[in-house]
PDB file of C-alpha atoms in Angstrom:
ATOM      1  CA  MET A   1     122.237 109.383  94.958  1.00  0.00           C
ATOM      2  CA  THR A   2     120.470 106.060  95.008  1.00  0.00           C
ATOM      3  CA  LYS A   3     117.616 105.917  92.526  1.00  0.00           C
ATOM      4  CA  ASN A   4     114.730 103.511  92.570  1.00  0.00           C
ATOM      5  CA  LEU A   5     112.445 102.947  89.622  1.00  0.00           C
ATOM      6  CA  LEU A   6     109.748 100.519  88.574  1.00  0.00           C
ATOM      7  CA  ILE A   7     108.791 100.139  84.919  1.00  0.00           C
ATOM      8  CA  MET A   8     105.390  98.578  84.229  1.00  0.00           C
ATOM      9  CA  PHE A   9     104.594  96.393  81.257  1.00  0.00           C
ATOM     10  CA  CYS A  10     101.191  94.882  80.516  1.00  0.00           C
ATOM     11  CA  LEU A  11     100.663  91.129  80.192  1.00  0.00           C
ATOM     12  CA  ILE A  12      97.481  89.493  78.912  1.00  0.00           C
ATOM     13  CA  GLY A  13      96.976  86.552  81.251  1.00  0.00           C
ATOM     14  CA  THR A  14      99.171  83.840  79.783  1.00  0.00           C
ATOM     15  CA  SER A  15     102.474  82.231  80.632  1.00  0.00           C
ATOM     16  CA  SER A  16     105.888  82.936  79.164  1.00  0.00           C
ATOM     17  CA  GLY A  17     105.875  79.514  77.567  1.00  0.00           C
ATOM     18  CA  ALA A  18     103.048  80.608  75.302  1.00  0.00           C
ATOM     19  CA  PHE A  19     105.055  83.570  74.020  1.00  0.00           C
ATOM     20  CA  ARG A  20     107.764  81.373  72.539  1.00  0.00           C
ATOM     21  CA  PHE A  21     105.341  79.270  70.512  1.00  0.00           C
ATOM     22  CA  LEU A  22     102.345  81.422  69.594  1.00  0.00           C
ATOM     23  CA  PRO A  23     103.931  83.598  66.858  1.00  0.00           C
ATOM     24  CA  ASN A  24     105.224  80.574  64.915  1.00  0.00           C
ATOM     25  CA  MET A  25     101.906  78.782  65.307  1.00  0.00           C
ATOM     26  CA  LEU A  26     100.034  81.806  64.039  1.00  0.00           C
ATOM     27  CA  ARG A  27     102.223  82.001  60.963  1.00  0.00           C
ATOM     28  CA  ALA A  28     101.713  78.303  60.316  1.00  0.00           C
ATOM     29  CA  GLY A  29      97.955  78.438  60.832  1.00  0.00           C
ATOM     30  CA  LYS A  30      98.074  75.656  63.409  1.00  0.00           C
ATOM     31  CA  THR A  31      95.614  74.778  66.149  1.00  0.00           C
ATOM     32  CA  LEU A  32      96.872  76.015  69.498  1.00  0.00           C
ATOM     33  CA  PRO A  33      97.365  73.537  72.346  1.00  0.00           C
ATOM     34  CA  ARG A  34      94.512  73.758  74.859  1.00  0.00           C
ATOM     35  CA  ARG A  35      96.759  75.294  77.546  1.00  0.00           C
ATOM     36  CA  HIS A  36      97.771  78.114  75.201  1.00  0.00           C
ATOM     37  CA  GLY A  37      94.503  78.969  73.534  1.00  0.00           C
ATOM     38  CA  HIS A  38      91.680  76.532  74.231  1.00  0.00           C
ATOM     39  CA  GLY A  39      91.998  74.877  70.821  1.00  0.00           C
ATOM     40  CA  VAL A  40      91.225  78.009  68.800  1.00  0.00           C
ATOM     41  CA  ARG A  41      92.424  77.673  65.202  1.00  0.00           C
ATOM     42  CA  MET A  42      94.559  80.557  63.986  1.00  0.00           C
ATOM     43  CA  GLN A  43      94.655  81.100  60.238  1.00  0.00           C
ATOM     44  CA  PHE A  44      96.895  84.166  60.259  1.00  0.00           C
ATOM     45  CA  ALA A  45      99.159  82.992  57.437  1.00  0.00           C
ATOM     46  CA  ARG A  46      96.245  82.275  55.104  1.00  0.00           C
ATOM     47  CA  SER A  47      94.603  85.615  55.845  1.00  0.00           C
ATOM     48  CA  VAL A  48      97.772  87.549  55.087  1.00  0.00           C
ATOM     49  CA  SER A  49      98.446  85.592  51.908  1.00  0.00           C
ATOM     50  CA  ALA A  50      94.926  86.356  50.651  1.00  0.00           C
ATOM     51  CA  SER A  51      95.426  90.065  51.220  1.00  0.00           C
ATOM     52  CA  SER A  52      98.869  90.033  49.620  1.00  0.00           C
ATOM     53  CA  LEU A  53      97.372  88.794  46.339  1.00  0.00           C
ATOM     54  CA  GLY A  54      95.597  92.100  45.915  1.00  0.00           C
ATOM     55  CA  SER A  55      92.191  91.186  47.251  1.00  0.00           C
ATOM     56  CA  GLN A  56      90.512  93.577  49.660  1.00  0.00           C
ATOM     57  CA  PRO A  57      91.366  92.806  53.331  1.00  0.00           C
ATOM     58  CA  THR A  58      88.475  91.258  55.192  1.00  0.00           C
ATOM     59  CA  PRO A  59      87.487  91.896  58.819  1.00  0.00           C
ATOM     60  CA  ARG A  60      89.019  88.496  59.566  1.00  0.00           C
ATOM     61  CA  ASP A  61      92.342  89.620  58.066  1.00  0.00           C
ATOM     62  CA  ASP A  62      92.309  92.725  60.253  1.00  0.00           C
ATOM     63  CA  ALA A  63      91.338  90.747  63.346  1.00  0.00           C
ATOM     64  CA  MET A  64      94.164  88.238  62.860  1.00  0.00           C
ATOM     65  CA  LYS A  65      96.702  91.032  62.363  1.00  0.00           C
ATOM     66  CA  ILE A  66      95.511  92.639  65.590  1.00  0.00           C
ATOM     67  CA  ILE A  67      95.765  89.331  67.465  1.00  0.00           C
ATOM     68  CA  TYR A  68      99.262  88.651  66.149  1.00  0.00           C
ATOM     69  CA  ALA A  69     100.466  92.172  66.956  1.00  0.00           C
ATOM     70  CA  SER A  70      98.973  91.949  70.453  1.00  0.00           C
ATOM     71  CA  ILE A  71     100.712  88.655  71.192  1.00  0.00           C
ATOM     72  CA  ARG A  72     104.009  89.985  69.899  1.00  0.00           C
ATOM     73  CA  ALA A  73     103.661  93.129  72.019  1.00  0.00           C
ATOM     74  CA  VAL A  74     103.468  91.122  75.251  1.00  0.00           C
ATOM     75  CA  ASP A  75     106.303  88.753  74.411  1.00  0.00           C
ATOM     76  CA  PRO A  76     108.617  89.310  77.413  1.00  0.00           C
ATOM     77  CA  ARG A  77     111.693  89.707  75.213  1.00  0.00           C
ATOM     78  CA  VAL A  78     109.972  92.222  72.958  1.00  0.00           C
ATOM     79  CA  ALA A  79     108.474  94.130  75.914  1.00  0.00           C
ATOM     80  CA  VAL A  80     111.896  94.503  77.544  1.00  0.00           C
ATOM     81  CA  GLN A  81     113.825  95.323  74.388  1.00  0.00           C
ATOM     82  CA  ASP A  82     111.258  97.940  73.390  1.00  0.00           C
ATOM     83  CA  ARG A  83     111.987  99.831  76.605  1.00  0.00           C
ATOM     84  CA  LEU A  84     115.728  99.422  77.113  1.00  0.00           C
ATOM     85  CA  LYS A  85     118.499 100.780  74.914  1.00  0.00           C
ATOM     86  CA  VAL A  86     122.246 101.238  75.353  1.00  0.00           C
ATOM     87  CA  GLU A  87     123.965 104.099  73.544  1.00  0.00           C
ATOM     88  CA  LYS A  88     127.476 105.454  73.637  1.00  0.00           C
ATOM     89  CA  GLY A  89     127.656 108.873  75.225  1.00  0.00           C
ATOM     90  CA  GLU A  90     130.144 111.372  76.514  1.00  0.00           C
ATOM     91  CA  GLY A  91     132.013 109.711  79.370  1.00  0.00           C
ATOM     92  CA  GLY A  92     130.689 106.217  78.757  1.00  0.00           C
ATOM     93  CA  PRO A  93     127.716 104.099  77.685  1.00  0.00           C
ATOM     94  CA  PHE A  94     124.235 105.055  78.861  1.00  0.00           C
ATOM     95  CA  LEU A  95     121.274 102.812  79.553  1.00  0.00           C
ATOM     96  CA  PHE A  96     118.051 104.491  78.465  1.00  0.00           C
ATOM     97  CA  VAL A  97     114.783 103.257  79.947  1.00  0.00           C
ATOM     98  CA  ARG A  98     111.403 104.146  78.496  1.00  0.00           C
ATOM     99  CA  GLU A  99     108.610 104.097  81.046  1.00  0.00           C
ATOM    100  CA  SER A 100     105.103 102.860  80.289  1.00  0.00           C
ATOM    101  CA  LYS A 101     103.519 106.245  80.989  1.00  0.00           C
ATOM    102  CA  GLY A 102     103.353 107.038  77.294  1.00  0.00           C
ATOM    103  CA  LEU A 103     105.299 106.863  74.072  1.00  0.00           C
ATOM    104  CA  ASN A 104     106.197 110.550  74.298  1.00  0.00           C
ATOM    105  CA  ALA A 105     107.604 110.393  77.838  1.00  0.00           C
ATOM    106  CA  ALA A 106     111.298 111.227  78.062  1.00  0.00           C
ATOM    107  CA  PRO A 107     113.359 108.106  78.840  1.00  0.00           C
ATOM    108  CA  LEU A 108     115.313 107.817  82.052  1.00  0.00           C
ATOM    109  CA  SER A 109     119.052 107.408  81.693  1.00  0.00           C
ATOM    110  CA  TYR A 110     121.759 105.619  83.662  1.00  0.00           C
ATOM    111  CA  ASP A 111     125.449 106.369  83.092  1.00  0.00           C
ATOM    112  CA  LEU A 112     126.824 102.819  83.166  1.00  0.00           C
ATOM    113  CA  SER A 113     130.356 104.118  83.715  1.00  0.00           C
ATOM    114  CA  GLU A 114     129.242 105.012  87.255  1.00  0.00           C
ATOM    115  CA  PHE A 115     128.671 101.335  88.086  1.00  0.00           C
ATOM    116  CA  GLU A 116     131.214  98.589  88.612  1.00  0.00           C
ATOM    117  CA  ARG A 117     128.631  95.956  87.802  1.00  0.00           C
ATOM    118  CA  VAL A 118     125.007  95.370  86.883  1.00  0.00           C
ATOM    119  CA  ARG A 119     123.231  92.572  88.732  1.00  0.00           C
ATOM    120  CA  ILE A 120     120.071  90.983  87.360  1.00  0.00           C
ATOM    121  CA  VAL A 121     117.598  89.205  89.638  1.00  0.00           C
ATOM    122  CA  SER A 122     114.536  87.772  87.961  1.00  0.00           C
ATOM    123  CA  PHE A 123     111.626  85.680  89.193  1.00  0.00           C
ATOM    124  CA  GLY A 124     108.321  84.602  87.678  1.00  0.00           C
ATOM    125  CA  LYS A 125     107.200  82.502  84.729  1.00  0.00           C
ATOM    126  CA  ALA A 126     108.680  85.002  82.254  1.00  0.00           C
ATOM    127  CA  SER A 127     111.923  85.398  84.214  1.00  0.00           C
ATOM    128  CA  THR A 128     114.348  83.734  81.822  1.00  0.00           C
ATOM    129  CA  ALA A 129     113.065  85.633  78.787  1.00  0.00           C
ATOM    130  CA  MET A 130     113.179  88.951  80.649  1.00  0.00           C
ATOM    131  CA  ALA A 131     116.662  88.367  82.094  1.00  0.00           C
ATOM    132  CA  ARG A 132     117.955  87.280  78.696  1.00  0.00           C
ATOM    133  CA  SER A 133     116.680  90.442  77.039  1.00  0.00           C
ATOM    134  CA  VAL A 134     118.186  92.690  79.707  1.00  0.00           C
ATOM    135  CA  ALA A 135     121.541  90.904  79.461  1.00  0.00           C
ATOM    136  CA  GLU A 136     121.544  91.113  75.662  1.00  0.00           C
ATOM    137  CA  VAL A 137     120.888  94.854  75.767  1.00  0.00           C
ATOM    138  CA  LEU A 138     123.565  95.421  78.427  1.00  0.00           C
ATOM    139  CA  SER A 139     126.110  93.324  76.542  1.00  0.00           C
ATOM    140  CA  LEU A 140     126.493  96.221  74.107  1.00  0.00           C
ATOM    141  CA  SER A 141     128.086  98.250  76.929  1.00  0.00           C
ATOM    142  CA  ASN A 142     130.757  95.732  78.068  1.00  0.00           C
ATOM    143  CA  VAL A 143     129.569  96.222  81.658  1.00  0.00           C
ATOM    144  CA  ASN A 144     130.137  93.401  84.163  1.00  0.00           C
ATOM    145  CA  ILE A 145     126.933  91.362  84.575  1.00  0.00           C
ATOM    146  CA  ASP A 146     125.855  88.658  86.981  1.00  0.00           C
ATOM    147  CA  GLY A 147     122.677  87.534  88.743  1.00  0.00           C
ATOM    148  CA  VAL A 148     120.119  84.865  89.580  1.00  0.00           C
ATOM    149  CA  VAL A 149     116.903  83.791  87.827  1.00  0.00           C
ATOM    150  CA  ILE A 150     114.093  81.721  89.353  1.00  0.00           C
ATOM    151  CA  THR A 151     111.630  80.186  86.922  1.00  0.00           C
ATOM    152  CA  LYS A 152     108.963  77.504  86.943  1.00  0.00           C
ATOM    153  CA  ASP A 153     110.006  73.896  86.349  1.00  0.00           C
ATOM    154  CA  GLY A 154     110.338  73.277  82.634  1.00  0.00           C
ATOM    155  CA  HIS A 155     109.999  76.935  81.607  1.00  0.00           C
ATOM    156  CA  ALA A 156     113.676  77.523  80.784  1.00  0.00           C
ATOM    157  CA  THR A 157     115.070  76.042  77.584  1.00  0.00           C
ATOM    158  CA  ASP A 158     118.615  74.691  77.383  1.00  0.00           C
ATOM    159  CA  ASP A 159     119.485  77.549  75.021  1.00  0.00           C
ATOM    160  CA  GLU A 160     118.261  80.112  77.571  1.00  0.00           C
ATOM    161  CA  LYS A 161     120.196  78.452  80.381  1.00  0.00           C
ATOM    162  CA  ASN A 162     123.404  78.359  78.344  1.00  0.00           C
ATOM    163  CA  LEU A 163     123.019  81.932  77.165  1.00  0.00           C
ATOM    164  CA  LEU A 164     122.357  83.245  80.681  1.00  0.00           C
ATOM    165  CA  SER A 165     125.269  81.227  82.037  1.00  0.00           C
ATOM    166  CA  GLY A 166     127.465  83.075  79.554  1.00  0.00           C
ATOM    167  CA  TYR A 167     126.423  86.295  81.296  1.00  0.00           C
ATOM    168  CA  ASN A 168     127.220  84.847  84.763  1.00  0.00           C
ATOM    169  CA  ILE A 169     123.513  84.543  85.526  1.00  0.00           C
ATOM    170  CA  ARG A 170     122.475  81.405  87.380  1.00  0.00           C
ATOM    171  CA  VAL A 171     119.120  79.807  86.474  1.00  0.00           C
ATOM    172  CA  ARG A 172     117.181  78.094  89.233  1.00  0.00           C
ATOM    173  CA  GLU A 173     113.908  76.173  88.836  1.00  0.00           C
ATOM    174  CA  ALA A 174     111.180  75.732  91.439  1.00  0.00           C
ATOM    175  CA  SER A 175     107.563  74.586  91.680  1.00  0.00           C
ATOM    176  CA  HIS A 176     104.475  76.680  91.011  1.00  0.00           C
ATOM    177  CA  PRO A 177     101.854  77.525  92.286  1.00  0.00           C
ATOM    178  CA  ILE A 178     102.858  75.885  95.593  1.00  0.00           C
ATOM    179  CA  PRO A 179     106.400  76.845  96.715  1.00  0.00           C
ATOM    180  CA  CYS A 180     109.020  74.207  97.528  1.00  0.00           C
ATOM    181  CA  GLU A 181     112.442  73.962  99.174  1.00  0.00           C
ATOM    182  CA  ARG A 182     114.033  75.079  95.915  1.00  0.00           C
ATOM    183  CA  SER A 183     111.896  78.246  96.021  1.00  0.00           C
ATOM    184  CA  VAL A 184     113.411  79.065  99.399  1.00  0.00           C
ATOM    185  CA  SER A 185     117.046  78.280  98.510  1.00  0.00           C
ATOM    186  CA  SER A 186     116.744  80.245  95.260  1.00  0.00           C
ATOM    187  CA  ALA A 187     115.146  83.197  97.060  1.00  0.00           C
ATOM    188  CA  GLU A 188     118.046  83.136  99.512  1.00  0.00           C
ATOM    189  CA  GLU A 189     120.432  83.417  96.555  1.00  0.00           C
ATOM    190  CA  ILE A 190     118.580  86.458  95.248  1.00  0.00           C
ATOM    191  CA  MET A 191     118.547  88.131  98.655  1.00  0.00           C
ATOM    192  CA  GLU A 192     122.299  87.477  98.947  1.00  0.00           C
ATOM    193  CA  VAL A 193     122.864  89.132  95.563  1.00  0.00           C
ATOM    194  CA  ALA A 194     120.812  92.135  96.715  1.00  0.00           C
ATOM    195  CA  SER A 195     122.373  92.484 100.170  1.00  0.00           C
ATOM    196  CA  SER A 196     125.930  92.185  98.835  1.00  0.00           C
ATOM    197  CA  SER A 197     125.402  95.043  96.359  1.00  0.00           C
ATOM    198  CA  ASP A 198     126.855  98.482  97.027  1.00  0.00           C
ATOM    199  CA  SER A 199     126.562 102.064  95.795  1.00  0.00           C
ATOM    200  CA  ARG A 200     128.512 101.169  92.635  1.00  0.00           C
ATOM    201  CA  THR A 201     125.945  98.510  91.709  1.00  0.00           C
ATOM    202  CA  LEU A 202     122.906  98.789  89.452  1.00  0.00           C
ATOM    203  CA  LEU A 203     120.447  96.066  90.471  1.00  0.00           C
ATOM    204  CA  ILE A 204     117.789  95.266  87.864  1.00  0.00           C
ATOM    205  CA  ALA A 205     114.841  93.223  89.144  1.00  0.00           C
ATOM    206  CA  CYS A 206     112.694  91.491  86.502  1.00  0.00           C
ATOM    207  CA  ILE A 207     109.348  90.476  87.981  1.00  0.00           C
ATOM    208  CA  SER A 208     106.497  88.568  86.343  1.00  0.00           C
ATOM    209  CA  GLY A 209     103.438  86.507  87.202  1.00  0.00           C
ATOM    210  CA  GLY A 210     104.166  83.421  89.272  1.00  0.00           C
ATOM    211  CA  GLY A 211     106.841  85.184  91.263  1.00  0.00           C
ATOM    212  CA  SER A 212     104.902  84.873  94.509  1.00  0.00           C
ATOM    213  CA  ALA A 213     105.489  81.112  94.694  1.00  0.00           C
ATOM    214  CA  LEU A 214     108.881  80.991  92.994  1.00  0.00           C
ATOM    215  CA  PHE A 215     110.470  83.713  95.161  1.00  0.00           C
ATOM    216  CA  CYS A 216     109.553  82.451  98.605  1.00  0.00           C
ATOM    217  CA  LEU A 217     111.416  83.149 101.853  1.00  0.00           C
ATOM    218  CA  PRO A 218     109.501  82.619 105.120  1.00  0.00           C
ATOM    219  CA  ARG A 219     109.625  85.418 107.661  1.00  0.00           C
ATOM    220  CA  GLY A 220     110.550  84.986 111.322  1.00  0.00           C
ATOM    221  CA  ASP A 221     109.492  81.698 112.873  1.00  0.00           C
ATOM    222  CA  LEU A 222     107.403  80.657 109.888  1.00  0.00           C
ATOM    223  CA  THR A 223     108.434  77.569 107.930  1.00  0.00           C
ATOM    224  CA  LEU A 224     108.062  76.539 104.317  1.00  0.00           C
ATOM    225  CA  ASN A 225     105.331  74.120 105.382  1.00  0.00           C
ATOM    226  CA  ASP A 226     103.440  77.049 106.909  1.00  0.00           C
ATOM    227  CA  LEU A 227     103.611  78.944 103.617  1.00  0.00           C
ATOM    228  CA  MET A 228     102.742  75.873 101.542  1.00  0.00           C
ATOM    229  CA  GLU A 229      99.682  75.248 103.686  1.00  0.00           C
ATOM    230  CA  THR A 230      98.685  78.913 103.506  1.00  0.00           C
ATOM    231  CA  ASN A 231      99.047  78.965  99.710  1.00  0.00           C
ATOM    232  CA  ALA A 232      97.036  75.763  99.351  1.00  0.00           C
ATOM    233  CA  ARG A 233      94.236  77.168 101.507  1.00  0.00           C
ATOM    234  CA  LEU A 234      94.229  80.444  99.580  1.00  0.00           C
ATOM    235  CA  LEU A 235      93.996  78.606  96.259  1.00  0.00           C
ATOM    236  CA  GLU A 236      91.152  76.437  97.578  1.00  0.00           C
ATOM    237  CA  SER A 237      89.293  79.491  98.858  1.00  0.00           C
ATOM    238  CA  GLY A 238      88.884  80.959  95.404  1.00  0.00           C
ATOM    239  CA  ALA A 239      90.107  84.330  96.668  1.00  0.00           C
ATOM    240  CA  PRO A 240      91.185  86.773  93.940  1.00  0.00           C
ATOM    241  CA  ILE A 241      94.930  87.050  93.367  1.00  0.00           C
ATOM    242  CA  GLN A 242      94.927  90.605  94.750  1.00  0.00           C
ATOM    243  CA  LYS A 243      93.777  89.416  98.190  1.00  0.00           C
ATOM    244  CA  MET A 244      96.036  86.364  98.106  1.00  0.00           C
ATOM    245  CA  ASN A 245      99.097  88.517  97.505  1.00  0.00           C
ATOM    246  CA  ILE A 246      98.180  90.926 100.318  1.00  0.00           C
ATOM    247  CA  ILE A 247      98.517  87.971 102.690  1.00  0.00           C
ATOM    248  CA  ARG A 248     101.578  86.441 101.026  1.00  0.00           C
ATOM    249  CA  LYS A 249     103.748  89.532 101.196  1.00  0.00           C
ATOM    250  CA  ARG A 250     103.255  89.833 104.956  1.00  0.00           C
ATOM    251  CA  LEU A 251     104.563  86.327 105.559  1.00  0.00           C
ATOM    252  CA  GLU A 252     107.873  86.580 103.719  1.00  0.00           C
ATOM    253  CA  MET A 253     111.224  88.353 103.901  1.00  0.00           C
ATOM    254  CA  GLY A 254     111.624  89.406 100.252  1.00  0.00           C
ATOM    255  CA  LYS A 255     108.192  90.734  99.380  1.00  0.00           C
ATOM    256  CA  GLY A 256     106.415  94.043  99.972  1.00  0.00           C
ATOM    257  CA  GLY A 257     109.472  96.128  99.036  1.00  0.00           C
ATOM    258  CA  LEU A 258     111.928  94.206 101.215  1.00  0.00           C
ATOM    259  CA  LEU A 259     114.042  93.140  98.216  1.00  0.00           C
ATOM    260  CA  ALA A 260     114.729  96.794  97.368  1.00  0.00           C
ATOM    261  CA  THR A 261     115.454  97.490 101.032  1.00  0.00           C
ATOM    262  CA  ALA A 262     118.013  94.677 101.092  1.00  0.00           C
ATOM    263  CA  ALA A 263     119.720  96.117  98.005  1.00  0.00           C
ATOM    264  CA  TYR A 264     120.377  99.549  99.546  1.00  0.00           C
ATOM    265  CA  PRO A 265     122.579 101.526  98.810  1.00  0.00           C
ATOM    266  CA  ALA A 266     122.578 100.109  95.268  1.00  0.00           C
ATOM    267  CA  THR A 267     120.609 101.829  92.524  1.00  0.00           C
ATOM    268  CA  THR A 268     117.596  99.665  91.682  1.00  0.00           C
ATOM    269  CA  LEU A 269     115.515  99.374  88.526  1.00  0.00           C
ATOM    270  CA  GLY A 270     112.365  97.237  88.433  1.00  0.00           C
ATOM    271  CA  LEU A 271     110.896  95.799  85.220  1.00  0.00           C
ATOM    272  CA  VAL A 272     107.446  94.364  85.872  1.00  0.00           C
ATOM    273  CA  LEU A 273     105.192  92.253  83.646  1.00  0.00           C
ATOM    274  CA  SER A 274     101.701  92.561  85.085  1.00  0.00           C
ATOM    275  CA  ASP A 275      99.275  89.648  85.201  1.00  0.00           C
ATOM    276  CA  ILE A 276      96.709  91.444  87.374  1.00  0.00           C
ATOM    277  CA  VAL A 277      93.912  93.608  85.990  1.00  0.00           C
ATOM    278  CA  GLY A 278      94.635  97.260  86.773  1.00  0.00           C
ATOM    279  CA  ASP A 279      98.409  96.636  87.104  1.00  0.00           C
ATOM    280  CA  PRO A 280      98.756  97.295  90.858  1.00  0.00           C
ATOM    281  CA  LEU A 281     102.511  97.364  91.425  1.00  0.00           C
ATOM    282  CA  ASP A 282     102.252  96.430  95.081  1.00  0.00           C
ATOM    283  CA  LEU A 283     100.425  93.181  94.304  1.00  0.00           C
ATOM    284  CA  ILE A 284     102.207  91.748  91.271  1.00  0.00           C
ATOM    285  CA  ALA A 285     104.250  88.755  92.541  1.00  0.00           C
ATOM    286  CA  SER A 286     103.399  90.131  96.028  1.00  0.00           C
TER     287      SER A 286
END
């Protein structure tokens, strides 16, 4: 039986690029670049060193530990790896997935021996980090992996591209927040991966903020210029992201659940990093 599942993670309004640099900067006590923290100075290393000498922890020490732990918790790689695990079982390896409903919730399980391949499609500003984590977890099972990733220009490092290439996962870059021709061609690749999957395929979709522009495929007689103009007008209007995405998903072929529809009869698993307050699944990346 085909199973469909979405796993929700929580993201605190920043881009994947910040995740790679913030922990090291906190340890070094450096000033964050304006785009990653509005120039706030983090003195985490000094606070910890003061406490380690035997002095009583101060409220500042506690606050910096909380900040560091919070940032680490929403690192895309950490968020994915905390919820996915491969273990050997009777008959073959199993993929265990912990939902975000609570730490005590029983994990869902997938018998990977039932699938000929696992396909990873990922779009959004955290797409490369999420896809990498999923591939690294799955590599412990020796299952066949392939897929496509769409990320924002400049958000994928050479190391990430090379590593994902080793897993037969293609990395595509496109513009954000206004979609471009590359957004469309990359979205077509993802839809081809989905539509060519069968009942012996497990399709894992990794979705994060920014996916609305990066995964863009005009519906019907609409053109990319139509969508670019619509997005520009929506951004100028100051409309909240929730209302913008309600409009976006009605103008495109891959949004509003149509990606999962294209993947039928494959089994689908969705991993979602939310960048919208309240975590509405139907609005994240449209």
